[in-house]
Amino acid sequence: MRRLLAAAVVTLALACPIVAHAQSKDDIARADALFNAAKALTDSGQYADACAKFAESKRLAPGLGVTMYLADCYERIGRTASAWTEFRAAEGLARARNDKRADVARQHAEALEPKLGRIKIELAPSVPRVGLSILRDGLPVTTEELGLAVPVDPGDHAVIVSAPGHAQRTFNAHVGPEAPSATVHVDSLDETPAPVAPASSTTPAPAPAPSTPPDATENPGGTQRMLGLVGMGVGVVGLGVGSVFGILAKSALDSSNNGPCNASDKCNSAGLADRQDASNKATLSTVFFVAGGVIGAAGVVVYLTAPHAPAATGLTLTPAPMAGGGGALMSGRF
């Protein structure tokens, strides 16, 4: 169907290549030469160059025939919005003179309309309207076009906005198969520059903050916990030594009871010596046991009261009976 329409455009346009409204014979001659050159380029498939010549020919001598050719040329190179505009213009010219080419132009325009890309320009209420100038791809945008989705050719587009007392701003938009429409929001005419700190050679640089010793921040209470561990270690050793002396005291007491001393506690000199040795060892056992328990308990307190001690740390000191006196069992998690 498209080939038939294109053939109809060419055939009907040839019937009236140019209707001249130029003001001089030179313009008419130049327009005719450009038209013929554009047709030759079209025949050889050089549509981009042909479109430029058709457009200049139409500018010099507007007419229905050259308008139809230009519209068809634009369609061939993918400038859908430009082709649609020219077909609509050709339809208007044809209907004004009751020319049958009006239907051909209308059919082309209707076929292109679903493929059109569009750009909408929206202004924020804060944008001043007095002296406002808006250019889309170098062409002025009227107030009536604002907020409307206007057909544009596929590709990149630039919207330039300016007003007295304000810097010119450029907004870029892209329209294509992947994004058939775009909206340019003009929120302000003033771009806020990034703040720059003023340089001053007389202002001294701020002194660096004093650094905190690593131990104080990375391991708070570390020294106190270390002292607590040492205390607990000494306590354990004391309890162990006390337990050993307790066992030795029990052994000496048993030795005296097995011979030198009878059941009524009457002892000879050897038995008395064993009893005295047992008493001395029992005393040492008690001293070491008590001292070890006190020092160990103090170490536990020091360790647990250290700042930010790990929550998983726990110690338990449990009394336990032992031969010759007593003992204790210490358990914990570190």
Tab-separated table of C-alpha atoms in Angstrom:
chain	number	residue	atom	x	y	z
A	1	MET	CA	0.000	0.000	0.000
A	2	ARG	CA	2.833	2.392	0.874
A	3	ARG	CA	4.479	1.825	-2.533
A	4	LEU	CA	1.213	2.599	-4.283
A	5	LEU	CA	0.826	5.814	-2.279
A	6	ALA	CA	4.416	6.827	-3.018
A	7	ALA	CA	3.905	6.203	-6.715
A	8	ALA	CA	0.743	8.293	-6.597
A	9	VAL	CA	2.635	11.124	-4.919
A	10	VAL	CA	5.285	11.121	-7.645
A	11	THR	CA	2.780	10.866	-10.484
A	12	LEU	CA	0.533	13.602	-9.203
A	13	ALA	CA	3.446	15.865	-8.308
A	14	LEU	CA	4.836	15.564	-11.832
A	15	ALA	CA	1.560	16.851	-13.162
A	16	CYS	CA	2.424	20.208	-11.598
A	17	PRO	CA	6.072	20.299	-10.487
A	18	ILE	CA	6.125	23.824	-9.168
A	19	VAL	CA	3.483	26.450	-8.691
A	20	ALA	CA	5.637	29.494	-8.305
A	21	HIS	CA	4.900	32.389	-6.057
A	22	ALA	CA	8.436	33.721	-6.146
A	23	GLN	CA	8.923	37.407	-6.578
A	24	SER	CA	11.581	37.235	-9.272
A	25	LYS	CA	12.451	35.245	-12.347
A	26	ASP	CA	15.816	34.412	-10.820
A	27	ASP	CA	14.147	32.716	-7.862
A	28	ILE	CA	11.898	30.740	-10.165
A	29	ALA	CA	14.863	29.637	-12.264
A	30	ARG	CA	16.871	28.607	-9.210
A	31	ALA	CA	13.911	26.764	-7.722
A	32	ASP	CA	13.374	24.868	-10.966
A	33	ALA	CA	17.045	23.901	-11.167
A	34	LEU	CA	17.074	22.705	-7.569
A	35	PHE	CA	13.866	20.737	-8.135
A	36	ASN	CA	15.308	18.925	-11.158
A	37	ALA	CA	18.579	18.207	-9.338
A	38	ALA	CA	16.663	16.829	-6.358
A	39	LYS	CA	14.655	14.512	-8.620
A	40	ALA	CA	17.875	13.178	-10.113
A	41	LEU	CA	19.295	12.513	-6.651
A	42	THR	CA	16.092	10.724	-5.685
A	43	ASP	CA	16.343	8.475	-8.734
A	44	SER	CA	19.866	7.467	-7.626
A	45	GLY	CA	18.805	6.854	-4.017
A	46	GLN	CA	20.583	9.879	-2.518
A	47	TYR	CA	17.583	10.970	-0.487
A	48	ALA	CA	19.345	13.057	2.165
A	49	ASP	CA	20.881	15.390	-0.431
A	50	ALA	CA	17.660	15.375	-2.415
A	51	CYS	CA	15.607	16.507	0.592
A	52	ALA	CA	17.859	19.523	1.159
A	53	LYS	CA	17.426	20.619	-2.476
A	54	PHE	CA	13.646	20.052	-2.431
A	55	ALA	CA	13.411	22.173	0.723
A	56	GLU	CA	15.371	25.044	-0.823
A	57	SER	CA	13.339	24.815	-4.012
A	58	LYS	CA	10.127	25.058	-2.002
A	59	ARG	CA	11.459	28.074	-0.085
A	60	LEU	CA	12.183	29.894	-3.311
A	61	ALA	CA	8.948	28.914	-5.090
A	62	PRO	CA	6.324	27.273	-2.854
A	63	GLY	CA	3.977	24.923	-4.690
A	64	LEU	CA	1.931	21.767	-4.305
A	65	GLY	CA	4.198	19.585	-6.449
A	66	VAL	CA	7.452	20.409	-4.659
A	67	THR	CA	5.708	20.091	-1.303
A	68	MET	CA	4.582	16.542	-2.152
A	69	TYR	CA	8.076	15.612	-3.292
A	70	LEU	CA	9.639	17.055	-0.147
A	71	ALA	CA	7.183	15.190	2.091
A	72	ASP	CA	7.896	11.889	0.358
A	73	CYS	CA	11.650	12.505	0.597
A	74	TYR	CA	11.467	13.203	4.328
A	75	GLU	CA	9.483	10.011	4.864
A	76	ARG	CA	12.149	7.975	3.079
A	77	ILE	CA	14.953	9.200	5.361
A	78	GLY	CA	12.940	8.648	8.553
A	79	ARG	CA	12.073	12.261	9.352
A	80	THR	CA	8.513	11.295	10.173
A	81	ALA	CA	7.408	14.561	11.776
A	82	SER	CA	8.794	16.661	8.896
A	83	ALA	CA	7.114	14.369	6.362
A	84	TRP	CA	3.802	14.529	8.252
A	85	THR	CA	3.977	18.333	8.346
A	86	GLU	CA	4.647	18.588	4.601
A	87	PHE	CA	1.878	16.135	3.727
A	88	ARG	CA	-0.567	18.163	5.823
A	89	ALA	CA	0.602	21.346	4.103
A	90	ALA	CA	0.192	19.689	0.703
A	91	GLU	CA	-3.317	18.565	1.649
A	92	GLY	CA	-4.237	22.131	2.546
A	93	LEU	CA	-2.891	23.497	-0.735
A	94	ALA	CA	-4.698	20.827	-2.741
A	95	ARG	CA	-8.028	21.340	-1.004
A	96	ALA	CA	-7.785	25.100	-1.538
A	97	ARG	CA	-7.702	24.491	-5.289
A	98	ASN	CA	-9.921	21.382	-5.260
A	99	ASP	CA	-6.977	19.229	-6.386
A	100	LYS	CA	-7.345	15.434	-6.229
A	101	ARG	CA	-3.885	15.168	-4.658
A	102	ALA	CA	-5.449	16.226	-1.342
A	103	ASP	CA	-6.603	12.642	-0.671
A	104	VAL	CA	-3.160	11.218	-1.398
A	105	ALA	CA	-1.503	13.682	0.973
A	106	ARG	CA	-4.107	12.985	3.673
A	107	GLN	CA	-3.573	9.195	3.427
A	108	HIS	CA	0.182	9.622	3.838
A	109	ALA	CA	-0.250	11.917	6.820
A	110	GLU	CA	-2.656	9.521	8.523
A	111	ALA	CA	-0.276	6.597	7.966
A	112	LEU	CA	2.578	8.532	9.577
A	113	GLU	CA	0.657	9.883	12.566
A	114	PRO	CA	0.948	6.743	14.810
A	115	LYS	CA	4.720	6.758	14.264
A	116	LEU	CA	5.291	10.356	15.320
A	117	GLY	CA	7.613	11.207	18.197
A	118	ARG	CA	6.535	14.124	20.345
A	119	ILE	CA	8.033	16.641	22.776
A	120	LYS	CA	6.107	18.564	25.406
A	121	ILE	CA	7.521	21.698	27.074
A	122	GLU	CA	6.202	22.569	30.530
A	123	LEU	CA	7.018	25.723	32.514
A	124	ALA	CA	6.967	25.928	36.301
A	125	PRO	CA	4.844	28.764	37.768
A	126	SER	CA	8.026	30.413	39.091
A	127	VAL	CA	9.491	30.873	35.585
A	128	PRO	CA	9.045	34.537	34.515
A	129	ARG	CA	6.930	35.031	31.397
A	130	VAL	CA	8.004	38.593	30.638
A	131	GLY	CA	10.554	38.586	27.834
A	132	LEU	CA	10.696	34.778	27.864
A	133	SER	CA	12.216	33.182	24.754
A	134	ILE	CA	12.009	29.450	23.979
A	135	LEU	CA	13.714	27.812	21.017
A	136	ARG	CA	13.280	24.160	20.068
A	137	ASP	CA	16.034	23.061	17.699
A	138	GLY	CA	16.581	26.702	16.788
A	139	LEU	CA	12.917	27.431	16.001
A	140	PRO	CA	10.783	29.656	18.245
A	141	VAL	CA	8.124	28.008	20.398
A	142	THR	CA	4.892	29.948	20.761
A	143	THR	CA	2.971	30.296	24.008
A	144	GLU	CA	0.159	28.199	22.519
A	145	GLU	CA	2.548	25.254	22.068
A	146	LEU	CA	3.481	25.088	25.753
A	147	GLY	CA	2.036	21.991	27.394
A	148	LEU	CA	1.234	20.387	24.028
A	149	ALA	CA	2.898	17.234	22.669
A	150	VAL	CA	4.323	18.597	19.415
A	151	PRO	CA	5.500	16.149	16.685
A	152	VAL	CA	9.271	16.086	16.170
A	153	ASP	CA	11.639	13.972	14.101
A	154	PRO	CA	13.444	11.082	15.844
A	155	GLY	CA	16.780	11.977	17.438
A	156	ASP	CA	18.263	14.424	19.929
A	157	HIS	CA	16.605	17.794	20.505
A	158	ALA	CA	17.638	20.938	22.366
A	159	VAL	CA	15.290	23.384	24.067
A	160	ILE	CA	16.922	26.753	24.863
A	161	VAL	CA	15.159	29.029	27.346
A	162	SER	CA	16.181	32.600	28.171
A	163	ALA	CA	14.759	35.750	29.767
A	164	PRO	CA	16.105	39.214	30.630
A	165	GLY	CA	18.247	39.126	33.771
A	166	HIS	CA	18.631	35.363	33.694
A	167	ALA	CA	21.252	33.058	32.277
A	168	GLN	CA	20.328	31.042	29.219
A	169	ARG	CA	19.550	27.414	29.953
A	170	THR	CA	19.580	24.423	27.585
A	171	PHE	CA	17.439	21.328	28.127
A	172	ASN	CA	18.173	18.188	26.109
A	173	ALA	CA	15.656	15.527	25.101
A	174	HIS	CA	15.736	12.392	22.953
A	175	VAL	CA	12.915	10.880	20.944
A	176	GLY	CA	13.104	7.525	19.197
A	177	PRO	CA	11.525	4.070	18.935
A	178	GLU	CA	12.548	3.289	22.505
A	179	ALA	CA	11.178	6.629	23.796
A	180	PRO	CA	8.492	7.970	21.434
A	181	SER	CA	7.713	10.961	23.648
A	182	ALA	CA	9.613	13.271	25.982
A	183	THR	CA	8.729	16.092	28.350
A	184	VAL	CA	11.010	19.047	29.086
A	185	HIS	CA	10.321	20.529	32.547
A	186	VAL	CA	11.602	24.096	32.833
A	187	ASP	CA	11.633	24.477	36.617
A	188	SER	CA	13.872	27.533	36.843
A	189	LEU	CA	16.038	29.831	34.763
A	190	ASP	CA	18.734	30.088	37.424
A	191	GLU	CA	21.183	27.255	37.928
A	192	THR	CA	22.525	27.282	41.483
A	193	PRO	CA	26.332	26.977	41.350
A	194	ALA	CA	28.102	24.666	43.750
A	195	PRO	CA	29.318	26.593	46.838
A	196	VAL	CA	33.033	27.375	46.753
A	197	ALA	CA	34.862	28.102	50.005
A	198	PRO	CA	36.763	31.434	49.766
A	199	ALA	CA	40.528	30.986	49.833
A	200	SER	CA	42.417	33.068	52.414
A	201	SER	CA	46.150	33.039	53.009
A	202	THR	CA	45.811	34.801	56.381
A	203	THR	CA	43.416	32.328	57.943
A	204	PRO	CA	45.377	29.597	59.668
A	205	ALA	CA	44.353	26.042	59.043
A	206	PRO	CA	42.528	24.456	61.966
A	207	ALA	CA	44.771	22.437	64.221
A	208	PRO	CA	44.218	18.702	63.975
A	209	ALA	CA	42.284	17.176	66.813
A	210	PRO	CA	44.484	15.385	69.343
A	211	SER	CA	44.567	11.720	68.671
A	212	THR	CA	43.454	9.282	71.321
A	213	PRO	CA	45.852	6.498	72.232
A	214	PRO	CA	44.760	3.320	70.504
A	215	ASP	CA	44.611	1.354	73.731
A	216	ALA	CA	42.145	3.774	75.287
A	217	THR	CA	39.657	3.507	72.407
A	218	GLU	CA	40.260	0.062	71.007
A	219	ASN	CA	40.561	-1.818	74.345
A	220	PRO	CA	38.969	0.174	77.197
A	221	GLY	CA	39.626	-1.425	80.606
A	222	GLY	CA	42.298	-3.715	79.164
A	223	THR	CA	44.840	-2.946	81.884
A	224	GLN	CA	42.294	-3.507	84.645
A	225	ARG	CA	41.262	-6.834	83.162
A	226	MET	CA	44.913	-7.872	82.920
A	227	LEU	CA	45.415	-7.079	86.632
A	228	GLY	CA	42.283	-9.033	87.420
A	229	LEU	CA	43.582	-12.047	85.513
A	230	VAL	CA	46.914	-11.843	87.362
A	231	GLY	CA	45.063	-11.711	90.694
A	232	MET	CA	42.951	-14.698	89.755
A	233	GLY	CA	46.068	-16.597	88.700
A	234	VAL	CA	47.829	-15.872	92.004
A	235	GLY	CA	44.680	-16.910	93.854
A	236	VAL	CA	44.514	-20.224	92.008
A	237	VAL	CA	48.166	-20.879	92.774
A	238	GLY	CA	47.571	-20.057	96.465
A	239	LEU	CA	44.626	-22.412	96.599
A	240	GLY	CA	46.695	-25.113	94.970
A	241	VAL	CA	49.621	-24.704	97.375
A	242	GLY	CA	47.221	-24.666	100.328
A	243	SER	CA	45.658	-27.859	99.100
A	244	VAL	CA	49.101	-29.511	98.806
A	245	PHE	CA	50.015	-28.536	102.374
A	246	GLY	CA	46.650	-29.847	103.492
A	247	ILE	CA	47.376	-33.215	101.935
A	248	LEU	CA	50.863	-33.296	103.542
A	249	ALA	CA	49.343	-32.384	106.934
A	250	LYS	CA	46.850	-35.232	106.648
A	251	SER	CA	49.644	-37.617	105.707
A	252	ALA	CA	51.781	-36.606	108.724
A	253	LEU	CA	48.774	-36.957	111.026
A	254	ASP	CA	48.039	-40.441	109.707
A	255	SER	CA	51.714	-41.398	110.135
A	256	SER	CA	51.614	-40.430	113.801
A	257	ASN	CA	48.411	-42.353	114.402
A	258	ASN	CA	49.822	-45.543	112.892
A	259	GLY	CA	52.471	-46.230	115.539
A	260	PRO	CA	54.064	-43.466	117.558
A	261	CYS	CA	50.726	-42.439	119.054
A	262	ASN	CA	48.114	-44.767	120.573
A	263	ALA	CA	44.380	-44.474	120.655
A	264	SER	CA	44.490	-42.252	123.764
A	265	ASP	CA	46.776	-39.796	121.940
A	266	LYS	CA	49.860	-40.733	123.961
A	267	CYS	CA	52.847	-40.333	121.672
A	268	ASN	CA	56.507	-41.015	121.900
A	269	SER	CA	59.059	-38.515	120.624
A	270	ALA	CA	58.634	-39.632	116.980
A	271	GLY	CA	54.873	-39.331	117.261
A	272	LEU	CA	55.117	-35.897	118.764
A	273	ALA	CA	57.363	-34.816	115.911
A	274	ASP	CA	54.850	-36.118	113.380
A	275	ARG	CA	52.011	-34.354	115.186
A	276	GLN	CA	53.996	-31.070	115.207
A	277	ASP	CA	54.809	-31.447	111.503
A	278	ALA	CA	51.171	-32.105	110.704
A	279	SER	CA	50.127	-29.024	112.671
A	280	ASN	CA	52.661	-26.830	110.851
A	281	LYS	CA	51.552	-28.087	107.440
A	282	ALA	CA	47.881	-27.594	108.340
A	283	THR	CA	48.651	-24.006	109.363
A	284	LEU	CA	50.435	-23.352	106.052
A	285	SER	CA	47.562	-24.964	104.180
A	286	THR	CA	45.105	-22.637	105.890
A	287	VAL	CA	47.259	-19.562	105.231
A	288	PHE	CA	47.746	-20.343	101.528
A	289	PHE	CA	44.126	-21.330	101.089
A	290	VAL	CA	42.781	-18.164	102.715
A	291	ALA	CA	45.287	-15.898	100.932
A	292	GLY	CA	44.638	-17.591	97.585
A	293	GLY	CA	40.914	-17.300	98.030
A	294	VAL	CA	41.091	-13.617	98.957
A	295	ILE	CA	43.488	-12.700	96.133
A	296	GLY	CA	41.548	-14.774	93.597
A	297	ALA	CA	38.234	-13.215	94.636
A	298	ALA	CA	39.762	-9.748	94.403
A	299	GLY	CA	41.029	-10.570	90.896
A	300	VAL	CA	37.527	-11.648	89.887
A	301	VAL	CA	36.080	-8.349	91.146
A	302	VAL	CA	38.764	-6.285	89.358
A	303	TYR	CA	38.199	-8.180	86.113
A	304	LEU	CA	34.420	-7.947	86.143
A	305	THR	CA	34.338	-4.223	86.966
A	306	ALA	CA	36.616	-3.272	84.067
A	307	PRO	CA	34.867	-0.942	81.520
A	308	HIS	CA	33.121	-2.667	78.588
A	309	ALA	CA	34.045	-6.116	79.680
A	310	PRO	CA	32.825	-8.750	77.191
A	311	ALA	CA	29.336	-9.919	78.012
A	312	ALA	CA	30.349	-13.544	77.524
A	313	THR	CA	32.915	-13.424	80.361
A	314	GLY	CA	31.890	-15.203	83.546
A	315	LEU	CA	33.732	-16.638	86.563
A	316	THR	CA	32.526	-18.939	89.373
A	317	LEU	CA	34.391	-19.675	92.623
A	318	THR	CA	32.903	-22.675	94.479
A	319	PRO	CA	34.202	-24.018	97.847
A	320	ALA	CA	35.101	-27.716	97.810
A	321	PRO	CA	36.180	-30.027	100.653
A	322	MET	CA	39.768	-31.301	100.422
A	323	ALA	CA	41.994	-33.415	102.567
A	324	GLY	CA	43.688	-31.472	105.323
A	325	GLY	CA	41.373	-28.484	105.333
A	326	GLY	CA	39.471	-27.246	102.297
A	327	GLY	CA	39.696	-26.101	98.684
A	328	ALA	CA	37.836	-24.306	95.939
A	329	LEU	CA	36.897	-24.867	92.328
A	330	MET	CA	37.141	-21.928	89.909
A	331	SER	CA	35.465	-22.031	86.488
A	332	GLY	CA	34.922	-19.374	83.887
A	333	ARG	CA	34.554	-18.310	80.243
A	334	PHE	CA	36.946	-15.853	78.547
